[in-house]
Backbone as a printed PyTorch tensor [residue, N CA C, xyz], in Angstrom:
tensor([[[ 13.8570,  -5.3480,  19.1610],
         [ 13.3000,  -4.6790,  18.0090],
         [ 12.4630,  -3.4720,  18.4490]],

        [[ 11.8860,  -3.5360,  19.6470],
         [ 11.0280,  -2.4500,  20.1180],
         [ 11.7460,  -1.1080,  20.1430]],

        [[ 13.0380,  -1.1250,  20.4210],
         [ 13.7850,   0.1250,  20.4920],
         [ 14.1540,   0.6620,  19.1180]],

        [[ 14.0440,  -0.1540,  18.0990],
         [ 14.4280,   0.2540,  16.7490],
         [ 13.2880,   0.9400,  16.0100]],

        [[ 12.0760,   0.4200,  16.1470],
         [ 10.9330,   0.9650,  15.4060],
         [  9.9100,   1.5530,  16.3690]],

        [[  9.0360,   2.3840,  15.8180],
         [  8.0020,   3.0190,  16.6410],
         [  6.9970,   1.9770,  17.1280]],

        [[  6.2900,   2.3240,  18.1700],
         [  5.2620,   1.4400,  18.7210],
         [  4.0680,   1.3720,  17.7710]],

        [[  3.1980,   0.4310,  18.0260],
         [  1.9750,   0.2890,  17.2290],
         [  1.1540,   1.5760,  17.2770]],

        [[  0.9990,   2.1540,  18.4670],
         [  0.1890,   3.3680,  18.6110],
         [  0.7550,   4.5300,  17.8000]],

        [[  2.0710,   4.6820,  17.8070],
         [  2.6960,   5.7470,  17.0180],
         [  2.5380,   5.4500,  15.5310]],

        [[  2.6680,   4.1870,  15.1400],
         [  2.4990,   3.8100,  13.7310],
         [  1.0980,   4.1750,  13.2370]],

        [[  0.0970,   3.9580,  14.0800],
         [ -1.2820,   4.3110,  13.7210],
         [ -1.3980,   5.8220,  13.5130]],

        [[ -0.8410,   6.6020,  14.4390],
         [ -0.8900,   8.0740,  14.3210],
         [ -0.1620,   8.5500,  13.0730]],

        [[  0.9870,   7.9360,  12.7940],
         [  1.7450,   8.3350,  11.6070],
         [  0.9420,   8.0770,  10.3360]],

        [[  0.2470,   6.9570,  10.2960],
         [ -0.5930,   6.6640,   9.1270],
         [ -1.6910,   7.7090,   8.9950]],

        [[ -2.2850,   8.0940,  10.1270],
         [ -3.3650,   9.0830,  10.1200],
         [ -2.9150,  10.4180,   9.5440]],

        [[ -1.6570,  10.7880,   9.7670],
         [ -1.1830,  12.0940,   9.2930],
         [ -0.4490,  11.9950,   7.9610]],

        [[ -0.4230,  10.8070,   7.3630],
         [  0.0930,  10.7040,   6.0060],
         [  1.5110,  10.2210,   5.8420]],

        [[  2.0840,   9.5840,   6.8530],
         [  3.4370,   9.0380,   6.6880],
         [  3.4170,   8.0670,   5.5130]],

        [[  4.3190,   8.2730,   4.5630],
         [  4.2680,   7.4850,   3.3280],
         [  5.6300,   6.9840,   2.8560]],

        [[  6.5710,   6.8940,   3.7620],
         [  7.9050,   6.4190,   3.3970],
         [  7.9420,   4.8890,   3.3900]],

        [[  8.7450,   4.3090,   2.5140],
         [  8.8790,   2.8470,   2.5140],
         [  9.6110,   2.3620,   3.7690]],

        [[  9.1180,   1.2760,   4.3320],
         [  9.6870,   0.6970,   5.5560],
         [  9.8300,  -0.8110,   5.3920]],

        [[ 10.7570,  -1.3860,   6.1290],
         [ 10.8860,  -2.8410,   6.0880],
         [ 10.0110,  -3.5120,   7.1390]],

        [[  9.6180,  -2.7730,   8.1670],
         [  8.7730,  -3.3270,   9.2220],
         [  7.3680,  -2.7510,   9.1250]],

        [[  6.3910,  -3.5170,   9.5950],
         [  5.0150,  -3.0400,   9.6320],
         [  4.2530,  -3.8070,  10.6990]],

        [[  3.1310,  -3.2270,  11.1050],
         [  2.2370,  -3.8900,  12.0540],
         [  1.0160,  -4.4020,  11.3120]],

        [[  0.6340,  -5.6140,  11.6310],
         [ -0.6280,  -6.1920,  11.1620],
         [ -1.2550,  -6.8530,  12.3820]],

        [[ -2.4940,  -6.4660,  12.6730],
         [ -3.1920,  -6.9720,  13.8630],
         [ -2.3450,  -6.7780,  15.1190]],

        [[ -1.7290,  -5.6030,  15.2090],
         [ -0.9360,  -5.2040,  16.3720],
         [  0.3290,  -6.0400,  16.5700]],

        [[  0.7320,  -6.8040,  15.5780],
         [  1.9500,  -7.6160,  15.6710],
         [  2.9720,  -7.0840,  14.6810]],

        [[  4.2140,  -6.9460,  15.1430],
         [  5.2880,  -6.4390,  14.2980],
         [  5.7280,  -7.5080,  13.3100]],

        [[  5.8040,  -7.1220,  12.0320],
         [  6.2010,  -8.0340,  10.9540],
         [  7.3510,  -7.4030,  10.1780]],

        [[  8.0120,  -8.2130,   9.3670],
         [  9.0560,  -7.7190,   8.4730],
         [  8.7030,  -8.1330,   7.0530]],

        [[  8.9740,  -7.2560,   6.1050],
         [  8.6920,  -7.5380,   4.6950],
         [  9.8810,  -8.2480,   4.0740]],

        [[  9.6350,  -9.4420,   3.5990],
         [ 10.7030, -10.2080,   2.9580],
         [ 10.2450, -10.7150,   1.6030]],

        [[ 11.1640, -10.7570,   0.6700],
         [ 10.9250, -11.3410,  -0.6410],
         [ 11.1800, -12.8350,  -0.5020]],

        [[ 10.1250, -13.6170,  -0.4420],
         [ 10.2370, -15.0510,  -0.1620],
         [ 11.1180, -15.7570,  -1.1800]],

        [[ 11.0570, -15.3400,  -2.4360],
         [ 11.8750, -16.0110,  -3.4570],
         [ 13.3650, -15.8490,  -3.1850]],

        [[ 13.7380, -14.8060,  -2.4650],
         [ 15.1510, -14.5900,  -2.1230],
         [ 15.5720, -15.4010,  -0.9020]],

        [[ 14.6110, -16.0350,  -0.2330],
         [ 14.9220, -16.8240,   0.9570],
         [ 15.1620, -18.2940,   0.6340]],

        [[ 14.9850, -18.6450,  -0.6170],
         [ 15.1490, -20.0390,  -1.0330],
         [ 16.4660, -20.1660,  -1.7900]],

        [[ 17.2740, -21.1320,  -1.4130],
         [ 18.5650, -21.3310,  -2.0770],
         [ 18.3600, -21.9880,  -3.4360]],

        [[ 19.4290, -22.0900,  -4.2030],
         [ 19.3560, -22.6920,  -5.5410],
         [ 18.8740, -24.1410,  -5.4930]],

        [[ 19.1260, -24.8160,  -4.3990],
         [ 18.7020, -26.2130,  -4.2810],
         [ 17.2280, -26.3440,  -3.8980]],

        [[ 16.5940, -25.2170,  -3.5760],
         [ 15.1880, -25.2510,  -3.2030],
         [ 14.9580, -25.2480,  -1.7050]],

        [[ 16.0270, -25.3460,  -0.9270],
         [ 15.8980, -25.3250,   0.5330],
         [ 15.8800, -23.8760,   1.0160]],

        [[ 15.3760, -23.6800,   2.2110],
         [ 15.4040, -22.3450,   2.7930],
         [ 16.8420, -21.9210,   3.0290]],

        [[ 17.1410, -20.6830,   2.7030],
         [ 18.4930, -20.1650,   2.9210],
         [ 18.7600, -20.0950,   4.4170]],

        [[ 20.0080, -20.2640,   4.7930],
         [ 20.3570, -20.2550,   6.2130],
         [ 20.4880, -18.8420,   6.7650]],

        [[ 20.5700, -17.8530,   5.8900],
         [ 20.6420, -16.4660,   6.3350],
         [ 19.8480, -15.5920,   5.3670]],

        [[ 19.5380, -14.4040,   5.8080],
         [ 18.7640, -13.4710,   4.9930],
         [ 19.7080, -12.4060,   4.4560]],

        [[ 19.7700, -12.2860,   3.1440],
         [ 20.6100, -11.2500,   2.5460],
         [ 19.8020,  -9.9660,   2.4110]],

        [[ 20.4950,  -8.8670,   2.2280],
         [ 19.8130,  -7.5730,   2.1640],
         [ 18.8500,  -7.4810,   0.9850]],

        [[ 19.0960,  -8.2200,  -0.0880],
         [ 18.1740,  -8.1520,  -1.2260],
         [ 16.8700,  -8.9090,  -0.9680]],

        [[ 16.7790,  -9.6190,   0.1470],
         [ 15.5370, -10.3090,   0.5080],
         [ 14.5880,  -9.3890,   1.2730]],

        [[ 15.0980,  -8.2600,   1.7300],
         [ 14.2880,  -7.3180,   2.4980],
         [ 13.5630,  -6.3820,   1.5400]],

        [[ 12.2610,  -6.2790,   1.7100],
         [ 11.4440,  -5.3970,   0.8740],
         [ 11.1190,  -4.1180,   1.6340]],

        [[ 11.2960,  -3.0030,   0.9820],
         [ 10.8720,  -1.7290,   1.5440],
         [  9.5660,  -1.3560,   0.8680]],

        [[  8.5580,  -1.0580,   1.6690],
         [  7.2450,  -0.7730,   1.1040],
         [  6.4990,   0.2260,   1.9800]],

        [[  5.6130,   0.9850,   1.3570],
         [  4.7110,   1.8490,   2.1110],
         [  3.5130,   1.0010,   2.5190]],

        [[  3.6000,   0.3740,   3.6650],
         [  2.5470,  -0.5210,   4.1470],
         [  1.2750,   0.2400,   4.5000]],

        [[  1.3820,   1.5530,   4.6460],
         [  0.2030,   2.3590,   4.9680],
         [ -0.7920,   2.4170,   3.8170]],

        [[ -0.4210,   1.9100,   2.6650],
         [ -1.3430,   1.8540,   1.5320],
         [ -2.4020,   0.7690,   1.7140]],

        [[ -2.1790,  -0.1250,   2.6640],
         [ -3.0820,  -1.2570,   2.8770],
         [ -3.9280,  -1.0170,   4.1300]],

        [[ -5.2000,  -1.3720,   4.0620],
         [ -6.1520,  -1.0540,   5.1260],
         [ -5.7390,  -1.5210,   6.5090]],

        [[ -5.3120,  -2.7450,   6.6580],
         [ -5.0500,  -3.3010,   7.9880],
         [ -3.5830,  -3.3180,   8.3730]],

        [[ -2.7500,  -2.6500,   7.5870],
         [ -1.3180,  -2.5950,   7.8730],
         [ -0.9200,  -1.1760,   8.2610]],

        [[  0.1250,  -1.0940,   9.0790],
         [  0.6660,   0.1890,   9.5120],
         [  2.1750,   0.1180,   9.3930]],

        [[  2.7540,   0.9990,   8.5770],
         [  4.2050,   1.0410,   8.4650],
         [  4.8060,   1.2690,   9.8400]],

        [[  5.9010,   0.5760,  10.1260],
         [  6.6020,   0.7160,  11.4020],
         [  8.0130,   1.2240,  11.1170]],

        [[  8.1360,   2.5310,  10.9220],
         [  9.4490,   3.0810,  10.6030],
         [ 10.3680,   3.0900,  11.8150]],

        [[ 11.6460,   3.2080,  11.5380],
         [ 12.5960,   3.4300,  12.6180],
         [ 12.4050,   4.8650,  13.1030]],

        [[ 12.8930,   5.1460,  14.2950],
         [ 12.8000,   6.5120,  14.8000],
         [ 13.5460,   7.4620,  13.8760]],

        [[ 14.6480,   7.0130,  13.3360],
         [ 15.4210,   7.8430,  12.4060],
         [ 14.5700,   8.2090,  11.1900]],

        [[ 13.8410,   7.2380,  10.6430],
         [ 12.9800,   7.5200,   9.4920],
         [ 11.9020,   8.5420,   9.8370]],

        [[ 11.3220,   8.4190,  11.0270],
         [ 10.2730,   9.3530,  11.4420],
         [ 10.8380,  10.7610,  11.5440]],

        [[ 11.9770,  10.8910,  12.2110],
         [ 12.5590,  12.2200,  12.3650],
         [ 12.9700,  12.7980,  11.0210]],

        [[ 13.4870,  11.9830,  10.1160],
         [ 13.8340,  12.4700,   8.7750],
         [ 12.5810,  12.9370,   8.0340]],

        [[ 11.4740,  12.1900,   8.1800],
         [ 10.2250,  12.5580,   7.5180],
         [  9.7140,  13.8930,   8.0510]],

        [[  9.7020,  14.0460,   9.3980],
         [  9.2590,  15.3120,   9.9760],
         [ 10.2040,  16.4480,   9.5850]],

        [[ 11.4970,  16.1710,   9.5350],
         [ 12.4650,  17.1890,   9.1340],
         [ 12.1780,  17.6350,   7.6980]],

        [[ 11.9100,  16.6710,   6.8230],
         [ 11.5980,  16.9690,   5.4290],
         [ 10.3350,  17.8310,   5.3260]],

        [[  9.3890,  17.6110,   6.2320],
         [  8.1450,  18.3710,   6.2380],
         [  8.2880,  19.7140,   6.9560]],

        [[  9.4460,  19.9430,   7.5970],
         [  9.6920,  21.1970,   8.2970],
         [  9.1030,  21.2740,   9.6880]],

        [[  8.9530,  20.1310,  10.3690],
         [  8.3040,  20.1030,  11.6800],
         [  9.1930,  19.5990,  12.8000]],

        [[ 10.4550,  19.9230,  12.7940],
         [ 11.3120,  19.4910,  13.8940],
         [ 11.7890,  20.6920,  14.6880]],

        [[ 11.6020,  20.6750,  16.0020],
         [ 12.1470,  21.7490,  16.8330],
         [ 13.6550,  21.5800,  16.9880]],

        [[ 14.2910,  22.5890,  17.5690],
         [ 15.7470,  22.5330,  17.7400],
         [ 16.1820,  21.4480,  18.7060]],

        [[ 15.4530,  21.2960,  19.8080],
         [ 15.8170,  20.2880,  20.8070],
         [ 14.8660,  19.1130,  20.6900]],

        [[ 15.4110,  17.9040,  20.6210],
         [ 14.5940,  16.7110,  20.4260],
         [ 14.5500,  15.8470,  21.6800]],

        [[ 13.4230,  15.8230,  22.3890],
         [ 13.2830,  14.8730,  23.4940],
         [ 13.3140,  13.4490,  22.9440]],

        [[ 13.7130,  12.5220,  23.7440],
         [ 13.8640,  11.1470,  23.2400],
         [ 12.8050,  10.2100,  23.8140]],

        [[ 11.5780,  10.6570,  23.8650],
         [ 10.5360,   9.7570,  24.3520],
         [  9.3720,   9.6980,  23.3700]],

        [[  8.5330,   8.7110,  23.5510],
         [  7.4340,   8.4660,  22.6250],
         [  6.3560,   9.5420,  22.7130]],

        [[  6.1730,  10.1480,  23.8810],
         [  5.1920,  11.2270,  24.0040],
         [  5.5110,  12.3490,  23.0280]],

        [[  6.7950,  12.6000,  22.8430],
         [  7.2090,  13.6380,  21.9040],
         [  6.7460,  13.3030,  20.4910]],

        [[  6.8150,  12.0270,  20.1080],
         [  6.3700,  11.6420,  18.7680],
         [  4.8750,  11.9010,  18.5970]],

        [[  4.0910,  11.6180,  19.6280],
         [  2.6580,  11.9080,  19.5550],
         [  2.4230,  13.4160,  19.4180]],

        [[  3.1750,  14.2190,  20.1670],
         [  3.0400,  15.6680,  20.0710],
         [  3.4110,  16.1520,  18.6720]],

        [[  4.4450,  15.5700,  18.1070],
         [  4.8770,  15.9380,  16.7640],
         [  3.8090,  15.5700,  15.7370]],

        [[  3.1910,  14.4010,  15.9040],
         [  2.0920,  13.9930,  15.0130],
         [  0.9420,  14.9910,  15.1050]],

        [[  0.5820,  15.3910,  16.3340],
         [ -0.5090,  16.3450,  16.5270],
         [ -0.1800,  17.6920,  15.8930]],

        [[  1.0420,  18.1610,  16.0850],
         [  1.4710,  19.4320,  15.5150],
         [  1.3840,  19.3950,  13.9940]],

        [[  1.8520,  18.3220,  13.4180],
         [  1.8260,  18.1880,  11.9590],
         [  0.3880,  18.1950,  11.4460]],

        [[ -0.4650,  17.4150,  12.1060],
         [ -1.8630,  17.3080,  11.6770],
         [ -2.5760,  18.6580,  11.7750]],

        [[ -2.3140,  19.3980,  12.8480],
         [ -2.9610,  20.6960,  13.0470],
         [ -2.5620,  21.7100,  11.9830]],

        [[ -1.3850,  21.5630,  11.4260],
         [ -0.8810,  22.5400,  10.4660],
         [ -1.0610,  22.1300,   9.0140]],

        [[ -1.6520,  20.9900,   8.7660],
         [ -1.8700,  20.5420,   7.3750],
         [ -3.1650,  21.0820,   6.8430]]])
């Protein structure tokens, strides 16, 4: 999962600069969590479902809550920065670049 979503430190920086997209993952107390609709995890008989369907996954802006940090995928982060007009032509593929992008965005807001 670590390769799919940003690290806790990047999630904190993204919250600081206003990242507000809905995400299925979030950090609480530095632990990665997933948002699930519990009622969708229970089968008609009342037992826990053996698998999770896509309608059980909740997308939410976890940054609205004090102790939560949205944990977007890297794709979501790059789309958000692209939407804001802050993507250079060449994209390095490391986490330091994400911190630099956060700093650039914050400096220009």
